[in-house]
Coordinates of C-alpha atoms in Angstrom, one line a residue:
Chain A
X78 CA -15.0 188.6 67.7
X79 CA -12.1 191.1 68.0
X80 CA -10.6 191.8 71.5
X81 CA -12.1 194.9 73.0
X82 CA -8.8 196.8 73.1
X83 CA -8.2 196.1 69.6
X84 CA -11.6 197.2 68.6
X85 CA -11.0 200.3 70.6
X86 CA -7.6 201.0 68.8
X87 CA -9.4 200.4 65.4
X88 CA -12.2 202.9 66.4
X89 CA -9.6 205.6 67.5
X90 CA -7.8 205.1 64.2
X91 CA -11.0 205.4 62.2
X92 CA -12.3 208.5 64.0
X93 CA -8.8 210.0 64.3
X94 CA -9.5 211.0 68.1
X95 CA -9.1 209.4 71.6
X96 CA -12.0 211.3 72.9
X97 CA -14.7 209.4 74.7
X98 CA -18.0 211.3 75.6
X99 CA -19.3 210.7 79.0
X100 CA -23.0 210.4 79.3
X101 CA -23.7 211.9 82.7
X102 CA -27.3 213.1 82.6
X103 CA -28.5 215.4 85.3
X104 CA -32.2 216.5 85.1
X105 CA -31.7 220.1 86.1
X106 CA -29.0 220.7 83.6
X107 CA -30.7 219.4 80.6
X108 CA -31.8 221.7 77.7
X109 CA -35.1 223.1 78.6
X110 CA -36.7 222.7 75.3
X111 CA -36.1 218.9 75.3
X112 CA -38.1 218.1 78.4
X113 CA -40.9 220.7 78.9
X114 CA -44.3 219.9 80.0
X115 CA -43.7 216.6 81.9
X116 CA -43.8 216.1 85.7
X117 CA -40.4 216.8 86.9
X118 CA -41.1 214.7 90.0
X119 CA -41.8 211.6 88.1
X120 CA -38.8 209.2 87.6
X121 CA -40.4 207.9 84.5
X122 CA -40.6 211.3 83.0
X123 CA -36.9 212.0 84.0
X124 CA -35.7 208.6 82.7
X125 CA -37.7 209.3 79.2
X126 CA -35.8 212.7 79.2
X127 CA -32.6 210.9 79.8
X128 CA -33.1 208.7 76.9
X129 CA -34.1 211.4 74.5
X130 CA -31.1 213.4 75.6
X131 CA -28.5 210.7 75.5
X132 CA -29.8 209.5 72.1
X133 CA -29.6 213.1 70.9
X134 CA -25.9 213.2 71.9
X135 CA -25.1 209.9 70.3
X136 CA -26.9 211.2 67.0
X137 CA -24.3 214.0 67.1
X138 CA -21.2 212.2 68.0
X139 CA -21.8 208.8 66.7
X140 CA -19.4 209.4 63.7
X141 CA -17.1 211.7 65.4
X142 CA -15.8 209.8 68.4
X143 CA -14.9 206.1 69.1
X144 CA -16.8 205.6 72.4
X145 CA -19.1 206.8 74.9
X146 CA -19.1 206.3 78.8
X147 CA -22.5 206.1 80.4
X148 CA -22.3 206.8 84.2
X149 CA -24.4 204.2 86.0
X150 CA -25.1 206.5 89.2
X151 CA -27.2 209.0 87.2
X152 CA -29.4 206.2 85.8
X153 CA -29.6 204.3 89.2
X154 CA -30.8 207.6 90.7
X155 CA -34.0 207.2 88.8
X156 CA -34.7 203.8 90.0
X157 CA -35.8 200.9 87.6
X158 CA -37.0 203.5 85.1
X159 CA -33.5 204.8 85.0
X160 CA -32.1 201.4 84.4
X161 CA -34.4 200.8 81.6
X162 CA -33.3 204.2 80.0
X163 CA -29.6 203.0 80.5
X164 CA -30.2 199.7 78.7
X165 CA -31.8 201.7 75.9
X166 CA -28.9 204.1 75.7
X167 CA -26.3 201.4 75.6
X168 CA -28.1 199.6 72.8
X169 CA -28.6 202.8 70.9
X170 CA -24.9 203.8 71.1
X171 CA -23.7 200.5 69.8
X172 CA -26.2 200.6 66.9
X173 CA -24.5 203.8 66.2
X174 CA -21.3 202.2 65.8
X175 CA -19.8 203.4 69.2
X176 CA -18.1 201.3 71.8
X177 CA -19.7 201.5 75.2
X178 CA -17.7 201.8 78.5
X179 CA -20.0 201.5 81.2
X180 CA -18.7 203.6 84.3
X181 CA -20.0 201.6 87.2
X182 CA -16.8 201.1 89.4
X183 CA -18.3 197.6 90.4
X184 CA -16.4 195.0 92.5
X185 CA -17.2 192.3 94.9
X186 CA -15.8 189.0 96.0
X187 CA -15.7 185.6 94.1
X188 CA -19.1 184.6 92.7
X189 CA -20.6 188.0 93.3
X190 CA -18.0 189.8 91.2
X191 CA -18.9 187.1 88.6
X192 CA -22.5 188.3 88.9
X193 CA -21.4 191.9 88.0
X194 CA -19.3 190.8 85.3
X195 CA -22.0 188.5 83.6
X196 CA -24.3 191.5 84.1
X197 CA -22.4 194.1 82.4
X198 CA -19.9 192.7 80.1
X199 CA -21.1 191.0 76.8
X200 CA -20.4 192.3 73.4
X201 CA -21.8 189.1 72.1
X202 CA -25.4 189.9 73.1
X203 CA -25.2 187.4 76.0
X204 CA -25.4 189.7 79.0
X205 CA -28.2 191.8 80.5
X206 CA -26.6 195.0 79.6
X207 CA -24.2 194.1 76.9
X208 CA -21.5 196.8 77.6
X209 CA -18.3 196.6 75.6
X210 CA -16.3 197.4 78.8
X211 CA -16.7 198.2 82.6
X212 CA -14.9 200.3 85.1
X213 CA -13.9 198.3 88.2
X214 CA -12.7 199.1 91.7
X215 CA -9.5 197.3 93.1
X216 CA -9.8 197.5 96.9
X217 CA -11.0 193.9 97.2
X218 CA -7.7 192.6 95.7
X219 CA -6.6 190.2 93.2
X220 CA -9.1 187.4 93.4
X221 CA -11.9 190.0 93.1
X222 CA -10.5 191.1 89.5
X223 CA -10.3 187.4 88.4
X224 CA -14.1 186.8 87.6
X225 CA -14.0 190.1 85.9
X226 CA -11.0 189.2 83.7
X227 CA -12.4 185.8 83.0
X228 CA -15.7 187.3 81.7
X229 CA -13.8 190.1 79.7
X230 CA -11.6 187.4 78.0
X231 CA -14.8 185.1 77.3
X232 CA -16.9 187.9 75.9
X233 CA -14.0 189.8 74.0
X234 CA -14.8 192.8 76.5
X235 CA -12.6 195.1 78.2
X236 CA -12.1 196.5 81.9
X237 CA -10.7 199.6 83.3
X238 CA -9.4 199.2 86.8
X239 CA -9.1 202.4 89.1
X240 CA -5.5 203.1 89.6
X241 CA -5.0 206.8 90.0
X242 CA -8.1 208.6 90.1
X243 CA -8.7 212.3 89.1
X244 CA -10.2 213.7 92.4
X245 CA -8.1 215.5 94.9
X246 CA -9.1 212.9 97.6
X247 CA -7.6 210.3 95.2
X248 CA -4.4 211.0 97.2
X249 CA -6.0 209.8 100.6
X250 CA -5.0 206.1 100.1
X251 CA -3.8 205.9 96.5
X252 CA -0.6 208.0 97.4
X253 CA 0.5 206.3 100.6
X254 CA 3.8 204.9 100.4
X255 CA 4.6 201.1 100.6
X256 CA 8.0 199.9 100.1
X257 CA 9.2 203.1 98.4
X258 CA 6.2 203.1 96.1
X259 CA 2.7 204.6 96.4
X260 CA -0.3 202.2 96.7
X261 CA -1.4 203.2 93.0
X262 CA 1.9 201.7 91.6
X263 CA 1.1 198.5 93.5
X264 CA -2.5 198.4 91.9
X265 CA -0.8 199.3 88.6
X266 CA 1.6 196.4 88.9
X267 CA -1.3 193.9 89.3
X268 CA -3.2 195.4 86.4
X269 CA -0.3 195.5 84.2
X270 CA 0.5 191.7 84.9
X271 CA -2.8 190.6 84.4
X272 CA -3.4 192.6 81.1
X273 CA -0.1 191.1 79.7
X274 CA -0.8 187.7 80.7
X275 CA -4.0 187.9 78.7
X276 CA -2.8 190.1 75.7
X277 CA -2.9 187.1 73.3
X278 CA -0.3 188.5 71.1
X279 CA -1.9 192.0 70.8
X280 CA -0.4 195.2 71.9
X281 CA -2.6 195.8 74.7
X282 CA -4.5 193.2 77.0
X283 CA -8.1 193.3 78.2
X284 CA -7.5 195.1 81.6
X285 CA -7.0 199.0 81.1
X286 CA -6.4 201.4 84.0
X287 CA -8.4 204.7 84.9
X288 CA -5.6 207.4 85.4
X289 CA -6.8 211.1 86.1
X290 CA -5.8 213.9 83.8
X291 CA -5.3 215.8 86.7
X292 CA -2.0 214.1 87.5
X293 CA 0.1 214.5 84.4
X294 CA 3.4 213.3 86.1
X295 CA 1.6 209.9 87.3
X296 CA 0.3 209.7 83.7
X297 CA 3.8 209.7 82.3
X298 CA 5.1 207.3 85.0
X299 CA 2.3 204.9 84.7
X300 CA 2.5 204.8 80.8
X301 CA 6.2 203.6 81.2
X302 CA 5.2 201.2 83.9
X303 CA 2.3 199.7 82.1
X304 CA 2.9 199.1 78.4
X305 CA 0.2 196.4 78.0
X306 CA -2.5 198.6 79.7
X307 CA -4.8 200.8 77.8
X308 CA -5.7 204.0 79.8
X309 CA -9.1 205.7 80.4
X310 CA -8.3 209.3 81.4
X311 CA -11.1 211.4 83.2
X312 CA -10.5 214.8 84.5
X313 CA -10.1 216.5 80.9
X314 CA -12.1 219.6 80.6
X315 CA -14.5 220.5 83.3
X316 CA -12.1 218.8 86.1
X317 CA -9.3 221.1 84.8
X318 CA -7.0 218.7 83.0
X319 CA -5.8 220.2 79.6
X320 CA -4.9 218.2 76.3
X321 CA -1.2 219.1 77.0
X322 CA -1.7 217.4 80.7
X323 CA -2.9 214.0 79.0
X324 CA -0.2 214.0 76.3
X325 CA 1.9 211.5 78.3
X326 CA -0.9 208.9 78.3
X327 CA -0.3 207.8 74.9
X328 CA 2.2 205.5 73.2
X329 CA 4.4 206.6 70.4
X330 CA 1.8 205.7 67.8
X331 CA -0.9 208.0 69.4
X332 CA -2.7 204.9 70.8
X333 CA -3.1 203.4 74.3
X334 CA -5.3 206.1 75.8
X335 CA -8.9 207.4 75.5
X336 CA -9.7 210.7 77.1
X337 CA -13.1 211.3 78.7
X338 CA -15.1 214.6 78.7
X339 CA -18.5 214.6 80.1
X340 CA -20.2 217.8 81.2
X341 CA -17.9 220.1 79.0
X342 CA -19.5 218.3 75.9
X343 CA -23.0 217.3 76.9
X344 CA -24.0 220.5 78.7
X345 CA -22.0 222.6 76.4
X346 CA -25.4 224.6 75.8
X347 CA -24.9 225.9 79.5
X348 CA -21.1 226.6 79.3
X349 CA -19.5 230.0 79.1
X350 CA -17.8 229.0 75.6
X351 CA -21.1 228.0 73.8
X352 CA -24.2 229.2 75.6
X353 CA -24.3 232.5 73.9
X354 CA -23.5 231.1 70.5
X355 CA -26.2 228.3 70.7
X356 CA -28.1 228.5 73.7
X357 CA -30.6 225.8 74.9
X358 CA -32.7 225.7 71.6
X359 CA -29.5 224.6 69.6
X360 CA -28.0 222.2 72.3
X361 CA -27.1 219.7 69.8
X362 CA -25.1 222.3 67.8
X363 CA -23.3 223.1 71.1
X364 CA -22.5 219.5 71.6
X365 CA -21.1 219.3 68.1
X366 CA -19.0 222.5 68.6
X367 CA -17.8 221.3 72.0
X368 CA -16.9 217.9 70.6
X369 CA -15.0 219.4 67.7
X370 CA -13.1 221.7 69.9
X371 CA -12.0 218.9 72.1
X372 CA -11.0 216.7 69.3
X373 CA -9.0 219.7 67.8
X374 CA -7.2 220.3 71.2
X375 CA -6.4 216.7 71.7
X376 CA -5.1 216.5 68.1
X377 CA -2.9 219.5 68.6
X378 CA -1.4 218.7 71.9
X379 CA -1.1 215.0 72.1
X380 CA 0.6 212.2 70.1
X381 CA -3.0 211.2 69.2
X382 CA -2.7 214.1 66.6
X383 CA -0.6 211.6 64.4
X384 CA -3.8 209.6 63.7
X385 CA -5.8 212.3 62.0
Chain B
X261 CA -36.4 210.0 112.2
X262 CA -33.9 208.1 114.4
X263 CA -30.3 207.6 113.0
X264 CA -30.0 204.4 111.2
X265 CA -27.4 202.9 113.5
X266 CA -29.6 203.6 116.5
X267 CA -32.5 201.9 114.5
X268 CA -30.2 199.0 114.0
X269 CA -29.4 198.8 117.7
X270 CA -33.1 198.7 118.5
X271 CA -33.8 196.0 115.9
X272 CA -31.0 193.8 117.2
X273 CA -32.4 194.3 120.8
X274 CA -35.8 193.6 119.9
X275 CA -34.9 190.4 117.8
X276 CA -32.2 189.3 120.2
X277 CA -29.8 188.6 117.4
X278 CA -27.2 190.4 115.1
X279 CA -27.9 188.1 112.2
X280 CA -28.5 189.9 108.9
X281 CA -29.8 187.6 106.0
X282 CA -28.1 188.1 102.6
X283 CA -30.4 188.1 99.7
X284 CA -28.2 186.7 97.0
X285 CA -30.6 185.0 94.4
X286 CA -29.0 182.7 91.9
X287 CA -31.4 181.1 89.5
X288 CA -29.7 177.7 89.3
X289 CA -29.9 177.3 93.1
X290 CA -33.6 178.3 93.5
X291 CA -35.8 175.7 95.1
X292 CA -37.2 173.9 92.0
X293 CA -41.0 173.7 93.0
X294 CA -40.8 177.8 93.2
X295 CA -40.0 178.4 89.5
X296 CA -41.2 175.6 87.4
X297 CA -42.7 175.9 84.1
X298 CA -41.3 179.3 82.9
X299 CA -38.7 180.2 80.3
X300 CA -35.4 179.9 82.1
X301 CA -33.9 182.0 79.4
X302 CA -36.2 184.9 80.0
X303 CA -34.7 187.6 82.3
X304 CA -38.3 188.7 83.0
X305 CA -39.1 185.2 84.3
X306 CA -36.0 185.0 86.3
X307 CA -36.6 188.3 87.8
X308 CA -40.1 187.2 88.9
X309 CA -38.6 184.2 90.4
X310 CA -36.1 186.3 92.4
X311 CA -39.0 188.4 93.7
X312 CA -41.1 185.3 94.9
X313 CA -38.1 183.8 96.2
X314 CA -36.8 186.8 98.3
X315 CA -40.4 187.8 99.4
X316 CA -40.6 183.9 100.5
X317 CA -37.4 184.5 102.6
X318 CA -38.5 187.8 104.1
X319 CA -42.0 186.1 105.2
X320 CA -39.9 183.7 107.1
X321 CA -37.3 185.7 108.6
X322 CA -39.2 189.2 109.1
X323 CA -39.9 188.7 112.8
X324 CA -36.7 186.7 113.6
X325 CA -33.8 189.0 112.4
X326 CA -33.3 192.8 112.3
X327 CA -32.2 193.3 108.7
X328 CA -31.7 191.8 105.3
X329 CA -28.9 192.7 102.9
X330 CA -29.9 192.4 99.1
X331 CA -26.7 192.0 96.9
X332 CA -27.1 194.4 93.9
X333 CA -24.9 192.2 91.5
X334 CA -27.5 189.4 91.2
X335 CA -30.3 191.6 90.5
X336 CA -28.2 193.7 88.0
X337 CA -27.2 190.4 86.2
X338 CA -31.1 190.3 85.1
X339 CA -30.9 193.9 83.5
X340 CA -33.9 196.4 84.1
X341 CA -36.3 193.5 85.0
X342 CA -33.9 192.6 87.8
X343 CA -33.7 196.1 89.0
X344 CA -37.4 196.2 89.2
X345 CA -37.3 193.1 91.2
X346 CA -34.8 194.7 93.6
X347 CA -36.9 197.7 94.3
X348 CA -39.9 195.4 95.0
X349 CA -37.7 193.4 97.4
X350 CA -36.4 196.4 99.2
X351 CA -39.9 197.7 99.8
X352 CA -41.5 194.3 100.7
X353 CA -38.7 193.9 103.5
X354 CA -39.2 197.3 104.9
X355 CA -43.0 196.7 105.1
X356 CA -42.3 193.5 107.0
X357 CA -40.3 195.8 109.5
X358 CA -36.9 194.8 108.3
X359 CA -34.0 197.3 107.9
X360 CA -32.4 197.0 104.3
X361 CA -28.7 197.1 103.9
X362 CA -28.1 197.4 100.1
X363 CA -24.9 195.7 99.2
X364 CA -23.7 197.5 96.2
X365 CA -20.1 198.6 97.1
X366 CA -20.7 201.9 95.2
X367 CA -18.5 204.9 95.1
X368 CA -17.3 207.5 92.5
X369 CA -16.0 211.0 92.8
X370 CA -17.8 214.3 93.8
X371 CA -21.3 214.9 92.2
X372 CA -21.3 211.4 90.9
X373 CA -20.8 209.8 94.4
X374 CA -23.8 212.2 95.3
X375 CA -25.8 210.5 92.4
X376 CA -25.2 207.0 94.0
X377 CA -25.9 208.3 97.5
X378 CA -29.2 210.1 96.4
X379 CA -30.2 206.9 94.4
X380 CA -29.9 204.4 97.2
X381 CA -30.1 206.2 100.5
X382 CA -33.4 207.3 101.7
X383 CA -35.5 205.9 104.6
X384 CA -37.7 208.9 104.2
X385 CA -39.2 207.7 100.9
X386 CA -37.3 210.4 99.0
X387 CA -34.9 208.3 97.0
X388 CA -35.4 205.9 94.1
X389 CA -34.5 202.8 96.0
X390 CA -35.0 203.9 99.7
X391 CA -32.5 201.5 101.3
X392 CA -31.8 202.1 104.8
X393 CA -28.0 201.7 104.4
X394 CA -25.5 201.1 101.6
X395 CA -22.0 199.6 101.4
X396 CA -19.3 201.9 99.9
X397 CA -15.7 201.3 98.5
X398 CA -12.9 203.5 99.9
X399 CA -10.3 203.4 97.1
X400 CA -11.3 206.8 95.8
X401 CA -10.4 208.6 99.0
X402 CA -11.8 210.9 101.5
X403 CA -13.7 213.3 99.2
X404 CA -15.5 210.4 97.6
X405 CA -17.1 209.4 101.0
X406 CA -18.3 212.9 101.8
X407 CA -21.3 212.9 99.5
X408 CA -22.5 209.5 101.0
X409 CA -22.1 210.8 104.4
X410 CA -24.0 214.1 103.7
X411 CA -26.6 211.8 102.2
X412 CA -26.6 209.4 105.3
X413 CA -26.9 212.2 107.7
X414 CA -29.7 214.0 105.8
X415 CA -31.9 210.8 105.3
X416 CA -30.9 209.2 108.8
X417 CA -29.6 206.4 106.7
X418 CA -26.2 204.4 107.2
X419 CA -23.1 203.4 105.4
X420 CA -20.7 200.4 105.5
X421 CA -17.3 201.2 104.2
X422 CA -15.0 198.2 103.0
X423 CA -12.2 198.0 105.5
X424 CA -11.0 194.4 105.7
X425 CA -12.9 192.0 103.3
X426 CA -13.6 188.4 104.0
X427 CA -11.9 187.1 100.7
X428 CA -8.3 185.7 100.6
X429 CA -7.3 188.3 98.1
X430 CA -8.5 191.0 100.4
X431 CA -4.9 190.8 101.6
X432 CA -3.5 191.9 98.2
X433 CA -3.6 195.7 99.0
X434 CA -5.5 196.0 102.3
X435 CA -2.6 194.4 104.2
X436 CA 0.2 196.4 102.5
X437 CA 2.0 198.0 105.4
X438 CA 2.3 201.8 105.5
X439 CA 4.3 203.6 108.2
X440 CA 4.0 200.5 110.3
X441 CA 0.2 200.0 109.8
X442 CA -1.6 198.0 107.2
X443 CA -3.7 199.9 104.6
X444 CA -7.0 198.7 106.2
X445 CA -6.0 200.6 109.4
X446 CA -5.6 203.7 107.5
X447 CA -8.9 203.3 106.0
X448 CA -10.4 202.3 109.5
X449 CA -9.0 205.6 110.8
X450 CA -10.8 207.7 108.2
X451 CA -14.0 205.8 108.8
X452 CA -13.9 206.1 112.5
X453 CA -12.9 209.6 112.4
X454 CA -16.0 210.6 110.1
X455 CA -18.5 208.3 112.1
X456 CA -17.3 209.8 115.5
X457 CA -17.7 213.4 113.9
X458 CA -21.5 212.5 113.0
X459 CA -22.3 210.5 116.0
X460 CA -24.4 213.5 117.3
X461 CA -24.4 212.0 121.0
X462 CA -25.3 208.5 120.0
X463 CA -23.0 205.5 120.6
X464 CA -22.2 204.8 117.0
X465 CA -22.1 207.2 114.0
X466 CA -23.6 206.8 110.7
X467 CA -20.6 205.2 109.0
X468 CA -20.0 201.6 109.6
X469 CA -17.3 199.1 108.5
X470 CA -17.2 195.8 106.7
X471 CA -15.0 193.7 108.3
X472 CA -14.8 189.9 107.3
X473 CA -15.4 187.1 109.7
X474 CA -12.5 185.2 108.2
X475 CA -10.1 187.4 110.0
X476 CA -10.9 187.2 113.8
X477 CA -7.7 188.9 114.9
X478 CA -8.3 191.7 112.8
X479 CA -12.0 192.1 114.0
X480 CA -10.7 192.3 117.6
X481 CA -8.0 195.0 116.6
X482 CA -10.5 196.9 114.7
X483 CA -13.2 196.9 117.4
X484 CA -10.7 198.5 119.7
X485 CA -9.7 201.2 117.1
X486 CA -13.2 202.0 116.1
X487 CA -15.4 202.6 119.0
X488 CA -17.9 204.8 117.0
X489 CA -18.1 202.4 114.2
X490 CA -20.8 199.6 113.8
X491 CA -19.4 196.5 111.9
X492 CA -21.1 194.6 109.1
X493 CA -19.4 191.2 109.2
X494 CA -19.5 189.0 106.2
X495 CA -17.9 185.5 105.9
X496 CA -19.9 183.9 108.5
X497 CA -21.3 180.3 107.6
X498 CA -20.7 179.4 103.9
X499 CA -17.3 181.2 103.7
X500 CA -15.9 179.5 106.9
X501 CA -16.2 182.1 109.7
X502 CA -17.9 180.6 112.9
X503 CA -19.7 182.4 115.6
X504 CA -16.7 182.1 117.7
X505 CA -14.7 183.9 115.0
X506 CA -17.0 186.9 115.3
X507 CA -17.3 187.4 118.9
X508 CA -14.6 190.0 119.0
X509 CA -16.7 192.3 116.6
X510 CA -19.2 193.2 119.4
X511 CA -19.1 195.7 122.2
X512 CA -19.5 194.8 125.9
X513 CA -23.3 195.1 125.4
X514 CA -23.5 192.8 122.5
X515 CA -24.1 195.6 120.1
X516 CA -21.8 197.1 117.4
X517 CA -22.0 194.5 114.9
X518 CA -24.3 192.6 112.6
X519 CA -23.2 189.2 111.1
X520 CA -24.3 188.3 107.6
X521 CA -25.1 184.8 106.3
X522 CA -26.4 184.5 102.7
X523 CA -26.2 181.0 101.0
X524 CA -26.1 179.0 104.4
X525 CA -29.7 180.5 104.9
X526 CA -31.4 181.2 101.7
X527 CA -30.3 177.9 100.1
X528 CA -30.4 175.8 103.1
X529 CA -32.7 173.3 101.2
X530 CA -29.6 172.5 99.1
X531 CA -27.3 172.4 102.0
X532 CA -25.9 169.1 103.7
X533 CA -27.4 170.1 107.1
X534 CA -31.1 170.5 105.9
X535 CA -31.5 169.0 102.5
X536 CA -32.6 165.5 103.6
X537 CA -34.7 166.9 106.4
X538 CA -36.8 169.4 104.1
X539 CA -35.8 169.1 100.5
X540 CA -36.8 171.7 97.9
X541 CA -40.6 171.3 98.6
X542 CA -40.2 172.6 102.1
X543 CA -37.5 175.2 101.3
X544 CA -39.1 177.9 103.5
X545 CA -38.8 175.3 106.5
X546 CA -35.3 174.9 105.7
X547 CA -34.7 178.7 105.7
X548 CA -36.4 178.9 109.1
X549 CA -34.3 176.1 110.5
X550 CA -31.0 177.4 109.1
X551 CA -32.0 180.8 110.6
X552 CA -32.8 179.4 113.9
X553 CA -29.4 177.5 113.9
X554 CA -27.5 180.7 113.1
X555 CA -29.3 182.7 115.8
X556 CA -28.5 180.0 118.2
X557 CA -24.9 179.9 117.3
X558 CA -24.5 183.6 117.4
X559 CA -26.3 183.7 120.8
X560 CA -24.3 181.0 122.4
X561 CA -20.9 182.1 121.1
X562 CA -20.7 185.7 121.1
X563 CA -21.6 188.6 123.5
X564 CA -24.8 189.2 121.5
X565 CA -26.1 186.3 123.6
X566 CA -26.8 188.9 126.3
X567 CA -29.6 190.4 124.3
X568 CA -31.8 187.2 124.2

């Protein structure tokens, strides 16, 4: 099986866009027609709505974007029923030809990290959840990443390690200066070294980095510092990052980064730009329009435009 | 409802021990008699075994220790069936009178962090999983902790933020020096400030810290620096930390810390000290003996001995 980052590059070339759609379902923002009549207090009911909603989004974007990013938190919030919905959504997305980056920001030490890695990573059908890639937190250090890297190599899967996150508080620790370099650069150096070590002749190794769209200068700096590291860029759209802000995340070919949009696409029917045009009844048309607009923006204002 | 850390102090006083038993089920180490005859490749079968195994441990330790710490990774590794087992185990432990610290090392930004907090924290029966406390990772910074703190205050629940972890690689980033202080001291300062702010007249606030037993000097240093912060101390037993190593984690009353042991207790039937005496058939007697020994060690060599 092809390495994840190579599959991702293929998918970006095929679709002509680096847009990844975040699946962050929230019950109170679902389109009303989709979930009427059920018991809003029942987690099983909510979980069924999440499945229907996410499948509906996948039906719209399945041929348009390379990947989706389900956010574990919102499914976990519904207990075991939510986790069953998450498993369904991952499988449905993959059957639609999409790569699935599970956003769980997991980590732990030693054999426990191996537990998470075995749980989530497995494009070969040999893990419980079978995601193509997983987001991972770095605070526990180098030996905590090893089991994830081993599992990624074994299953041809990918990782995205938090380096510079898109939230304002990302500065609290990530920007503290150590020997003339902020902490995120020290994390970046580890990620790049491990990814380069396992690149196996490909342009990008199995370990990617999460770098927020809200910090364009750092995107540019990190792109230079991490030539073997694919970026997952959150913060585009609802969090304020523009397509121009993320332009520096790409390599000269227009590869090397995927740019996430969640709320701006999946809840487009509620958004100022689309609500009047489509409304809740035509929520899938709103998703299609918001996706097309994001694809166009990224094509116009970033090197990914070369791929179209 | 009483604040979590006050409930924890009560439970430590009542049982006379700071020992928390880690529930880290691994299929290949389960006592053979407990799970014979099923299909080892079936996640549903494995999940049923985890439920039986964890309930069996809770039956043994329920009146002996204040709390248990289920490790989310091992349940996640079994997919939705594992998550159903986890929910069962949390409820069973609480009905046995135990406090439940869910070890998930979760975090994310803003409203997604709120998703995790709402999912896991809720001693009042109003969350999906209803754990009494949750472990949280700090890399995303101050604003990522806020939704967890808000949820902890709202639900009288607790948090334990990773400060100084027990693994060798914990040094990679946590020990980097910033303005004369290692990174973990900067994280500690934030945790202590937030916990003190929400202590509401109690000795300890709702935000605790994870500090490894394998770093005794740092335990002492952090106990001084974090007077409003209860410690969760992993690394005792199988990871090499002794009772003497964790003595500095406690306050003068013998409170302020819980000390975790996982493998050394739950898989005692496989361990050198108990295998011959009990074997797999009497695995629950091995759990009872290992628990009693750990309680005795912590009583003899730490200030928690005053509580007995």
